[in-house]
Coordinates of N, CA and C in Angstrom, one line a residue:
Chain A
A15 N 25.3 2.4 27.9 CA 24.8 2.3 26.5 C 23.6 1.3 26.5
Q16 N 22.7 1.6 25.6 CA 21.6 0.6 25.4 C 22.0 -0.6 24.7
S17 N 21.5 -1.7 25.1 CA 21.7 -2.9 24.3 C 20.6 -3.9 24.5
V18 N 20.4 -4.9 23.6 CA 19.4 -5.9 23.7 C 20.1 -7.2 23.2
A19 N 19.8 -8.3 23.9 CA 20.3 -9.6 23.6 C 19.2 -10.6 23.4
Q20 N 19.3 -11.4 22.3 CA 18.5 -12.5 22.1 C 19.4 -13.7 22.1
P21 N 19.4 -14.5 23.2 CA 20.4 -15.5 23.4 C 20.3 -16.7 22.5
E22 N 19.1 -16.9 21.9 CA 18.9 -18.1 21.0 C 18.8 -17.7 19.6
D23 N 19.7 -18.3 18.7 CA 19.6 -18.0 17.3 C 18.3 -18.6 16.7
Q24 N 17.9 -19.8 17.2 CA 16.7 -20.5 16.7 C 16.0 -21.2 17.8
V25 N 14.7 -21.2 17.7 CA 13.8 -21.9 18.7 C 13.0 -22.9 17.8
N26 N 12.9 -24.1 18.2 CA 12.1 -25.1 17.6 C 11.0 -25.5 18.5
V27 N 9.8 -25.5 18.0 CA 8.6 -25.9 18.7 C 7.6 -26.7 17.9
A28 N 7.0 -27.7 18.5 CA 5.9 -28.4 17.9 C 4.6 -27.6 17.9
E29 N 3.9 -27.8 16.8 CA 2.6 -27.1 16.7 C 1.7 -27.4 17.8
G30 N 1.1 -26.4 18.4 CA 0.2 -26.7 19.6 C 0.9 -26.5 20.9
N31 N 2.2 -26.6 20.9 CA 2.9 -26.4 22.2 C 3.1 -24.9 22.5
P32 N 3.3 -24.5 23.7 CA 3.7 -23.1 24.0 C 5.1 -22.8 23.5
L33 N 5.2 -21.5 23.2 CA 6.5 -21.1 22.8 C 7.0 -19.9 23.6
T34 N 8.3 -19.8 23.7 CA 8.9 -18.6 24.3 C 10.2 -18.2 23.5
V35 N 10.3 -16.9 23.2 CA 11.4 -16.3 22.6 C 12.0 -15.3 23.5
K36 N 13.3 -15.5 23.9 CA 13.9 -14.8 25.0 C 14.5 -13.5 24.5
C37 N 14.4 -12.5 25.4 CA 15.1 -11.2 25.2 C 15.5 -10.6 26.5
T38 N 16.7 -10.1 26.6 CA 17.2 -9.3 27.8 C 17.7 -8.0 27.3
Y39 N 17.7 -7.0 28.1 CA 18.0 -5.7 27.7 C 18.9 -5.0 28.8
S40 N 19.6 -4.0 28.3 CA 20.4 -3.2 29.2 C 20.2 -1.7 28.8
V41 N 19.6 -0.9 29.8 CA 19.4 0.5 29.5 C 19.3 1.2 30.8
S42 N 19.8 2.5 30.8 CA 19.7 3.3 32.0 C 18.3 3.8 32.1
G43 N 17.7 3.8 33.3 CA 16.4 4.3 33.5 C 15.3 3.3 33.0
N44 N 14.1 3.8 32.8 CA 13.0 3.0 32.4 C 13.1 2.6 30.9
P45 N 13.0 1.3 30.6 CA 13.1 0.9 29.2 C 11.8 1.0 28.5
Y46 N 11.8 1.1 27.2 CA 10.7 1.0 26.3 C 11.0 -0.1 25.3
L47 N 10.2 -1.2 25.4 CA 10.6 -2.5 24.7 C 9.5 -2.8 23.7
F48 N 10.0 -3.4 22.6 CA 9.2 -3.8 21.4 C 9.6 -5.2 20.9
W49 N 8.6 -5.8 20.3 CA 8.8 -7.0 19.5 C 8.3 -6.8 18.1
Y50 N 9.1 -7.2 17.2 CA 8.7 -7.1 15.7 C 8.9 -8.5 15.2
V51 N 8.2 -8.9 14.1 CA 8.3 -10.1 13.4 C 8.6 -9.9 11.9
Q52 N 9.4 -10.7 11.4 CA 9.7 -10.7 10.0 C 9.4 -12.0 9.3
Y53 N 8.4 -12.0 8.4 CA 8.1 -13.2 7.6 C 9.0 -13.2 6.4
P54 N 9.2 -14.3 5.7 CA 10.1 -14.4 4.6 C 9.8 -13.4 3.5
N55 N 10.9 -12.7 3.1 CA 10.8 -11.7 2.0 C 9.9 -10.5 2.3
R56 N 9.7 -10.2 3.6 CA 8.9 -9.1 4.0 C 9.6 -8.2 4.9
G57 N 9.1 -7.0 5.1 CA 9.6 -6.1 6.1 C 9.2 -6.5 7.5
L58 N 9.7 -5.9 8.5 CA 9.3 -6.2 9.9 C 7.9 -5.6 10.2
Q59 N 7.2 -6.4 11.0 CA 5.9 -5.9 11.4 C 5.8 -5.8 12.9
F60 N 5.2 -4.8 13.5 CA 5.1 -4.6 14.9 C 4.2 -5.7 15.5
L61 N 4.6 -6.2 16.7 CA 3.8 -7.2 17.4 C 3.2 -6.6 18.7
L62 N 4.1 -6.0 19.5 CA 3.6 -5.4 20.7 C 4.7 -4.6 21.3
K63 N 4.4 -3.8 22.4 CA 5.3 -3.0 23.1 C 5.0 -2.8 24.5
Y64 N 6.0 -2.6 25.3 CA 5.9 -2.3 26.7 C 6.4 -0.9 27.0
I65 N 5.5 0.0 27.5 CA 5.9 1.4 27.8 C 5.9 1.6 29.3
T66 N 4.8 1.2 29.9 CA 4.6 1.3 31.4 C 3.3 0.6 31.7
G67 N 3.1 0.3 33.0 CA 1.9 -0.3 33.4 C 2.0 -1.8 33.6
D68 N 1.0 -2.6 33.2 CA 0.9 -4.0 33.4 C 2.1 -4.7 32.8
N69 N 2.7 -5.6 33.6 CA 3.9 -6.3 33.1 C 3.6 -7.3 32.0
L70 N 2.4 -7.7 31.8 CA 2.0 -8.6 30.8 C 1.4 -7.8 29.7
V71 N 2.0 -7.8 28.5 CA 1.5 -7.1 27.4 C 1.0 -8.0 26.3
K72 N -0.2 -7.7 25.8 CA -0.8 -8.6 24.7 C -0.7 -7.8 23.4
G73 N -0.4 -8.7 22.4 CA -0.2 -8.1 21.1 C -0.9 -8.8 20.0
S74 N -0.4 -8.6 18.7 CA -1.0 -9.2 17.6 C -0.8 -10.7 17.5
Y75 N -1.7 -11.4 16.8 CA -1.7 -12.8 16.4 C -1.6 -13.7 17.7
G76 N -2.1 -13.3 18.8 CA -2.1 -14.1 20.0 C -0.9 -14.1 20.8
F77 N 0.1 -13.3 20.4 CA 1.4 -13.2 21.2 C 1.2 -12.3 22.4
E78 N 2.0 -12.6 23.4 CA 2.1 -11.7 24.6 C 3.6 -11.7 25.0
A79 N 3.9 -10.7 25.9 CA 5.3 -10.6 26.4 C 5.2 -10.2 27.8
E80 N 6.1 -10.7 28.6 CA 6.2 -10.4 30.0 C 7.4 -9.6 30.3
F81 N 7.2 -8.4 30.9 CA 8.3 -7.5 31.3 C 8.7 -7.9 32.7
N82 N 10.0 -8.1 32.9 CA 10.5 -8.4 34.2 C 11.7 -7.5 34.5
K83 N 11.4 -6.5 35.4 CA 12.4 -5.5 35.6 C 13.6 -6.0 36.4
S84 N 13.4 -6.9 37.3 CA 14.5 -7.4 38.1 C 15.4 -8.3 37.3
Q85 N 14.9 -9.0 36.3 CA 15.7 -9.8 35.5 C 16.1 -9.1 34.1
T86 N 15.6 -7.9 34.0 CA 15.8 -7.1 32.8 C 15.5 -8.0 31.5
S87 N 14.3 -8.6 31.5 CA 13.9 -9.4 30.4 C 12.6 -9.0 29.9
F88 N 12.3 -9.4 28.7 CA 11.1 -9.1 28.0 C 10.8 -10.3 27.0
H89 N 10.5 -11.4 27.5 CA 10.3 -12.6 26.7 C 9.0 -12.6 26.0
L90 N 9.0 -13.1 24.8 CA 7.8 -13.2 23.9 C 7.2 -14.6 24.1
K91 N 5.9 -14.7 24.3 CA 5.3 -16.0 24.5 C 4.0 -16.1 23.7
K92 N 3.6 -17.4 23.5 CA 2.3 -17.7 22.9 C 1.9 -19.1 23.5
P93 N 0.7 -19.2 23.9 CA 0.3 -20.5 24.6 C 0.2 -21.7 23.6
S94 N -0.1 -21.5 22.3 CA -0.2 -22.6 21.4 C 0.4 -22.1 20.1
A95 N 1.5 -22.7 19.7 CA 2.2 -22.3 18.4 C 1.5 -22.8 17.2
L96 N 1.5 -22.0 16.1 CA 1.0 -22.4 14.8 C 2.2 -22.5 13.8
V97 N 2.1 -23.3 12.8 CA 3.1 -23.4 11.8 C 3.3 -22.0 11.2
S98 N 2.2 -21.3 11.0 CA 2.3 -20.0 10.4 C 3.1 -18.9 11.3
D99 N 3.4 -19.3 12.5 CA 4.2 -18.4 13.4 C 5.7 -18.5 13.0
S100 N 6.1 -19.4 12.2 CA 7.5 -19.6 11.8 C 7.9 -18.3 11.1
A101 N 8.9 -17.7 11.7 CA 9.4 -16.4 11.2 C 10.6 -16.0 12.0
L102 N 11.2 -14.8 11.7 CA 12.3 -14.2 12.4 C 11.7 -13.1 13.4
Y103 N 12.1 -13.2 14.7 CA 11.6 -12.3 15.7 C 12.7 -11.4 16.2
F104 N 12.4 -10.1 16.3 CA 13.3 -9.2 16.8 C 12.8 -8.5 18.0
C105 N 13.6 -8.4 19.1 CA 13.4 -7.6 20.2 C 14.1 -6.2 20.0
A106 N 13.5 -5.1 20.5 CA 14.1 -3.8 20.4 C 13.9 -3.0 21.6
V107 N 14.8 -2.1 21.9 CA 14.7 -1.3 23.1 C 15.0 0.2 22.8
R108 N 14.2 1.1 23.4 CA 14.6 2.5 23.3 C 14.6 3.0 24.7
G109 N 15.8 3.6 25.0 CA 15.9 4.1 26.4 C 15.3 5.4 26.5
P110 N 15.2 5.9 27.7 CA 14.6 7.2 28.0 C 15.4 8.4 27.5
S111 N 16.6 8.1 27.2 CA 17.5 9.2 26.6 C 18.5 8.5 25.7
G112 N 19.0 9.3 24.9 CA 19.9 8.7 23.9 C 20.5 9.8 23.0
G113 N 21.5 9.5 22.3 CA 22.2 10.5 21.4 C 21.3 10.9 20.3
Y114 N 20.4 9.9 19.9 CA 19.5 10.2 18.8 C 18.3 9.3 18.8
N115 N 17.5 9.6 17.9 CA 16.1 9.0 17.8 C 16.2 7.6 17.2
K116 N 16.4 6.6 18.0 CA 16.5 5.3 17.4 C 16.1 4.1 18.3
L117 N 15.9 3.0 17.8 CA 15.7 1.7 18.5 C 17.0 0.9 18.3
I118 N 17.3 0.2 19.4 CA 18.4 -0.8 19.3 C 17.7 -2.2 19.1
F119 N 18.0 -2.8 18.0 CA 17.5 -4.2 17.7 C 18.4 -5.3 18.2
G120 N 17.8 -6.4 18.6 CA 18.6 -7.6 18.8 C 18.9 -8.2 17.5
A121 N 19.7 -9.3 17.6 CA 20.2 -10.0 16.4 C 19.1 -10.8 15.7
G122 N 18.0 -11.1 16.5 CA 16.9 -11.9 15.9 C 17.0 -13.3 16.4
T123 N 15.8 -13.9 16.5 CA 15.6 -15.3 16.8 C 14.7 -16.0 15.8
R124 N 15.2 -17.0 15.1 CA 14.4 -17.7 14.1 C 13.5 -18.7 14.8
L125 N 12.2 -18.6 14.7 CA 11.2 -19.5 15.3 C 10.8 -20.5 14.2
A126 N 11.0 -21.8 14.5 CA 10.5 -22.8 13.5 C 9.5 -23.7 14.3
V127 N 8.2 -23.7 13.8 CA 7.1 -24.4 14.3 C 6.9 -25.6 13.4
H128 N 7.0 -26.8 14.0 CA 6.9 -28.1 13.2 C 5.5 -28.7 13.3
P129 N 5.0 -29.2 12.2 CA 3.6 -29.8 12.3 C 3.6 -31.0 13.2
Chain B
N20 N -4.2 0.6 0.2 CA -3.2 1.4 0.9 C -1.9 0.7 0.8
A21 N -0.9 1.3 0.1 CA 0.4 0.6 -0.2 C 1.3 0.6 1.0
G22 N 1.2 1.6 1.9 CA 2.1 1.7 3.1 C 3.5 2.3 2.7
V23 N 4.6 1.5 2.9 CA 5.9 1.9 2.6 C 6.4 1.1 1.4
T24 N 6.7 1.8 0.3 CA 7.2 1.1 -0.9 C 8.6 1.4 -1.2
Q25 N 9.4 0.3 -1.4 CA 10.8 0.4 -1.7 C 11.1 -0.1 -3.1
T26 N 12.0 0.6 -3.8 CA 12.5 0.1 -5.1 C 13.9 0.4 -5.2
P27 N 14.7 -0.5 -5.9 CA 14.2 -1.8 -6.4 C 14.2 -2.9 -5.3
K28 N 13.7 -4.1 -5.6 CA 13.7 -5.2 -4.7 C 15.0 -5.9 -4.6
F29 N 15.7 -6.0 -5.8 CA 17.0 -6.6 -5.9 C 17.9 -5.8 -6.7
Q30 N 19.2 -5.8 -6.4 CA 20.2 -5.1 -7.2 C 21.5 -5.7 -7.0
V31 N 22.3 -5.8 -8.1 CA 23.6 -6.3 -8.0 C 24.5 -5.2 -8.6
L32 N 25.5 -4.8 -7.9 CA 26.4 -3.7 -8.3 C 27.9 -4.2 -8.3
K33 N 28.7 -3.6 -9.1 CA 30.1 -3.8 -9.0 C 30.7 -2.8 -8.1
T34 N 31.8 -3.2 -7.5 CA 32.5 -2.2 -6.6 C 32.8 -0.9 -7.3
G35 N 32.5 0.2 -6.6 CA 32.7 1.5 -7.2 C 31.5 2.1 -7.9
Q36 N 30.5 1.3 -8.3 CA 29.3 1.8 -8.9 C 28.5 2.6 -7.9
S37 N 27.6 3.4 -8.4 CA 26.7 4.2 -7.5 C 25.3 3.8 -7.8
M38 N 24.4 4.0 -6.8 CA 23.0 3.7 -7.0 C 22.2 4.4 -5.9
T39 N 20.9 4.6 -6.2 CA 20.0 5.2 -5.2 C 18.9 4.3 -4.9
L40 N 18.6 4.0 -3.7 CA 17.5 3.2 -3.2 C 16.3 4.2 -3.0
Q41 N 15.2 3.9 -3.5 CA 14.0 4.8 -3.3 C 13.1 4.3 -2.3
C42 N 12.4 5.2 -1.6 CA 11.4 4.8 -0.6 C 10.3 5.9 -0.6
A43 N 9.1 5.4 -0.6 CA 8.0 6.3 -0.5 C 6.9 5.8 0.4
Q44 N 6.3 6.6 1.2 CA 5.2 6.2 2.1 C 3.9 7.1 1.8
D45 N 2.8 6.4 1.9 CA 1.5 7.1 1.6 C 0.7 7.3 2.9
M46 N 1.3 7.3 4.0 CA 0.6 7.3 5.3 C 0.7 8.7 6.0
N47 N 1.2 9.7 5.3 CA 1.4 11.0 5.8 C 2.3 11.1 7.0
H48 N 3.2 10.2 7.1 CA 4.1 10.1 8.2 C 5.2 11.2 8.1
N49 N 5.6 11.7 9.3 CA 6.6 12.8 9.3 C 8.0 12.2 9.3
S50 N 8.2 11.1 10.0 CA 9.6 10.5 10.2 C 9.8 9.3 9.4
M51 N 11.0 9.3 8.8 CA 11.4 8.2 7.9 C 12.8 7.7 8.3
Y52 N 13.1 6.4 8.0 CA 14.4 5.8 8.5 C 14.9 4.9 7.4
W53 N 16.2 4.7 7.4 CA 16.9 3.7 6.6 C 17.7 2.8 7.5
Y54 N 17.4 1.5 7.4 CA 18.1 0.5 8.2 C 18.8 -0.5 7.2
R55 N 19.9 -1.1 7.7 CA 20.4 -2.3 7.0 C 20.4 -3.5 7.9
Q56 N 20.1 -4.6 7.3 CA 20.0 -5.9 8.1 C 21.1 -6.8 7.6
D57 N 21.9 -7.3 8.6 CA 23.0 -8.2 8.3 C 22.8 -9.4 9.2
P58 N 23.1 -10.6 8.7 CA 22.9 -11.8 9.5 C 23.6 -11.7 10.9
G59 N 22.9 -12.1 11.9 CA 23.5 -12.1 13.2 C 23.7 -10.7 13.9
M60 N 23.2 -9.7 13.2 CA 23.5 -8.3 13.7 C 22.2 -7.5 13.9
G61 N 21.1 -8.1 13.5 CA 19.8 -7.3 13.7 C 19.8 -6.2 12.7
L62 N 19.0 -5.1 13.0 CA 18.9 -4.0 12.1 C 19.7 -2.8 12.7
R63 N 20.4 -2.1 11.9 CA 21.2 -1.0 12.3 C 20.8 0.3 11.5
L64 N 20.6 1.4 12.2 CA 20.1 2.6 11.6 C 21.2 3.3 10.8
I65 N 20.9 3.6 9.6 CA 21.9 4.3 8.7 C 21.7 5.8 8.8
Y66 N 20.5 6.3 8.5 CA 20.2 7.7 8.5 C 18.7 7.7 8.9
Y67 N 18.3 8.9 9.4 CA 16.9 9.1 9.6 C 16.5 10.5 9.3
S68 N 15.2 10.8 9.1 CA 14.7 12.1 8.8 C 13.5 12.3 9.8
A69 N 13.7 13.1 10.8 CA 12.6 13.3 11.8 C 11.4 14.0 11.1
S70 N 11.7 14.9 10.2 CA 10.6 15.6 9.5 C 11.1 16.1 8.2
E71 N 10.2 16.5 7.3 CA 10.6 17.0 6.0 C 11.6 18.1 6.1
G72 N 12.7 18.0 5.4 CA 13.7 19.1 5.4 C 14.9 18.8 6.4
T73 N 14.8 17.7 7.2 CA 15.8 17.4 8.1 C 16.3 16.0 7.9
T74 N 17.6 15.8 8.1 CA 18.2 14.4 8.1 C 19.3 14.3 9.1
D75 N 19.5 13.1 9.7 CA 20.5 13.0 10.7 C 21.1 11.6 10.6
K76 N 22.4 11.5 11.0 CA 23.1 10.2 10.9 C 22.6 9.3 12.0
G77 N 22.7 8.0 11.7 CA 22.4 6.9 12.6 C 23.7 6.3 13.1
E78 N 23.6 4.9 13.3 CA 24.8 4.2 13.8 C 25.8 4.0 12.7
V79 N 25.4 3.8 11.5 CA 26.4 3.3 10.4 C 26.2 4.2 9.2
P80 N 26.5 5.5 9.2 CA 26.2 6.3 8.1 C 27.3 6.4 7.0
N81 N 28.5 5.9 7.3 CA 29.7 6.0 6.4 C 29.4 5.3 5.1
G82 N 29.6 6.0 4.0 CA 29.4 5.5 2.7 C 28.1 5.7 2.1
Y83 N 27.2 6.4 2.8 CA 25.8 6.6 2.4 C 25.5 8.1 2.5
N84 N 24.6 8.5 1.6 CA 23.9 9.8 1.7 C 22.4 9.7 1.6
V85 N 21.7 10.6 2.1 CA 20.2 10.5 2.0 C 19.7 11.9 1.5
S86 N 18.5 11.8 1.0 CA 17.7 13.0 0.6 C 16.3 12.8 1.0
R87 N 15.7 13.8 1.8 CA 14.3 13.8 2.0 C 13.7 14.7 1.0
L88 N 13.2 14.1 -0.1 CA 12.8 14.8 -1.3 C 11.5 15.6 -1.0
N89 N 10.7 15.1 -0.2 CA 9.4 15.7 0.2 C 8.9 14.9 1.4
K90 N 7.7 15.1 1.8 CA 7.2 14.4 3.0 C 7.1 12.9 2.7
R91 N 6.8 12.5 1.5 CA 6.5 11.1 1.1 C 7.8 10.3 0.9
E92 N 8.8 11.0 0.3 CA 10.0 10.2 -0.2 C 11.3 10.5 0.5
F93 N 12.0 9.4 0.7 CA 13.3 9.4 1.4 C 14.2 8.5 0.7
S94 N 15.3 9.0 0.0 CA 16.1 8.1 -0.8 C 17.5 7.9 -0.1
L95 N 18.1 6.8 -0.4 CA 19.4 6.4 0.2 C 20.4 6.2 -1.0
R96 N 21.5 6.9 -1.0 CA 22.4 6.8 -2.1 C 23.8 6.2 -1.7
L97 N 24.2 5.3 -2.5 CA 25.6 4.8 -2.3 C 26.4 5.4 -3.4
E98 N 27.4 6.2 -3.1 CA 28.2 6.9 -4.1 C 29.2 6.0 -4.8
S99 N 29.8 5.2 -4.0 CA 30.8 4.3 -4.5 C 30.7 3.0 -3.7
A100 N 29.9 2.0 -4.3 CA 29.6 0.8 -3.5 C 30.8 0.0 -3.2
A101 N 30.8 -0.6 -2.0 CA 31.8 -1.5 -1.5 C 31.2 -2.8 -1.1
P102 N 32.0 -3.9 -1.2 CA 31.4 -5.2 -0.8 C 30.8 -5.2 0.6
S103 N 31.4 -4.4 1.5 CA 30.9 -4.3 2.9 C 29.4 -3.8 2.9
Q104 N 29.0 -3.2 1.8 CA 27.6 -2.7 1.8 C 26.6 -3.7 1.2
T105 N 27.1 -4.9 1.0 CA 26.1 -6.0 0.7 C 25.3 -6.2 1.9
S106 N 24.0 -6.1 1.7 CA 23.0 -6.2 2.8 C 21.6 -6.1 2.3
V107 N 20.7 -6.3 3.2 CA 19.3 -6.0 2.9 C 18.9 -4.6 3.6
Y108 N 18.4 -3.8 2.8 CA 18.1 -2.4 3.2 C 16.6 -2.2 3.4
F109 N 16.2 -1.7 4.6 CA 14.8 -1.4 4.9 C 14.6 0.0 5.1
C110 N 13.5 0.5 4.5 CA 13.0 1.8 4.8 C 11.8 1.7 5.8
A111 N 11.7 2.6 6.7 CA 10.6 2.6 7.7 C 10.1 4.0 7.9
S112 N 8.8 4.1 8.4 CA 8.3 5.4 8.7 C 7.4 5.3 9.9
T113 N 7.1 6.5 10.5 CA 6.2 6.6 11.6 C 5.7 8.0 11.7
T114 N 4.6 8.2 12.4 CA 4.0 9.5 12.4 C 4.8 10.6 13.0
K115 N 5.2 10.4 14.3 CA 5.9 11.5 15.0 C 7.4 11.1 15.3
G116 N 7.7 9.9 15.3 CA 9.1 9.5 15.6 C 9.2 8.5 16.7
I117 N 10.4 7.8 16.7 CA 10.6 6.8 17.6 C 10.6 7.3 19.1
A118 N 10.9 8.5 19.3 CA 10.9 9.1 20.6 C 9.6 9.1 21.3
T119 N 8.5 9.0 20.5 CA 7.2 8.9 21.0 C 6.7 7.5 21.2
N120 N 7.6 6.5 21.0 CA 7.3 5.1 21.2 C 6.2 4.6 20.2
E121 N 6.1 5.2 19.1 CA 5.2 4.7 18.1 C 5.8 3.5 17.4
K122 N 5.0 2.7 16.8 CA 5.5 1.6 16.0 C 6.0 2.1 14.6
L123 N 7.0 1.3 14.1 CA 7.5 1.6 12.8 C 6.8 0.8 11.8
F124 N 6.6 1.4 10.6 CA 6.0 0.6 9.5 C 7.2 0.5 8.5
F125 N 7.4 -0.8 8.1 CA 8.6 -1.1 7.2 C 8.1 -1.4 5.8
G126 N 9.0 -1.1 4.9 CA 8.9 -1.6 3.5 C 9.4 -3.0 3.4
S127 N 9.3 -3.6 2.2 CA 9.6 -5.0 2.1 C 11.1 -5.3 1.8
G128 N 11.9 -4.2 1.7 CA 13.3 -4.4 1.6 C 13.9 -4.4 0.2
T129 N 15.2 -4.0 0.2 CA 16.0 -4.1 -1.1 C 17.2 -5.0 -0.8
Q130 N 17.3 -6.1 -1.5 CA 18.5 -6.9 -1.3 C 19.6 -6.5 -2.3
L131 N 20.7 -6.0 -1.7 CA 21.8 -5.4 -2.5 C 23.0 -6.3 -2.4
S132 N 23.6 -6.7 -3.5 CA 24.9 -7.4 -3.5 C 25.9 -6.5 -4.3
V133 N 27.1 -6.4 -3.6 CA 28.2 -5.6 -4.3 C 29.3 -6.6 -4.5
L134 N 29.6 -6.7 -5.8 CA 30.7 -7.7 -6.1 C 32.0 -7.1 -6.3

């Protein structure tokens, strides 16, 4: 069965420092991986995805994610955090096959960037 | 361009009452989805509609019904609300469907409390 884990409920970072939000997955075959962000009182917004190709994927707002097949991870990174990056981040996975047409979302990680 | 619009934004129900959550998208998308978001559990798929005229169950369909009224609109109905249905509900849409690895576009959500 497909699953995704976000091991940290919250990540605290000082503004200007690099940030990492962790995600590990379990899926049979090749995974299709996504990151979404949710700002307060808003719906989720797409950040980036890994389908195939280069293991380093660049996305919106300066975020990037590194796909590591041996560690089954897809960590979200940003070189220099901004206070405005404070939000709830969700990792999601879609396997190559499944009973139906869906994404499996992680529980979410709250990112708090302090001035 | 409004994107995905959900109504209402907030609702309080008593146990046993019924209500319909409305969702409309103006992006000419074929596929639409209803998710619920609960703390610590990420997003879980309730129902989806791959195209106009079709609907299918997701992970947690019990207690819900849906109607794909036309290409734009996809409603979610709670026939007899229960406290376990207290949650934030999100509607999402995409052009061809999750199986094509497209990004989802989300509405801003409906916060529902069942007393």
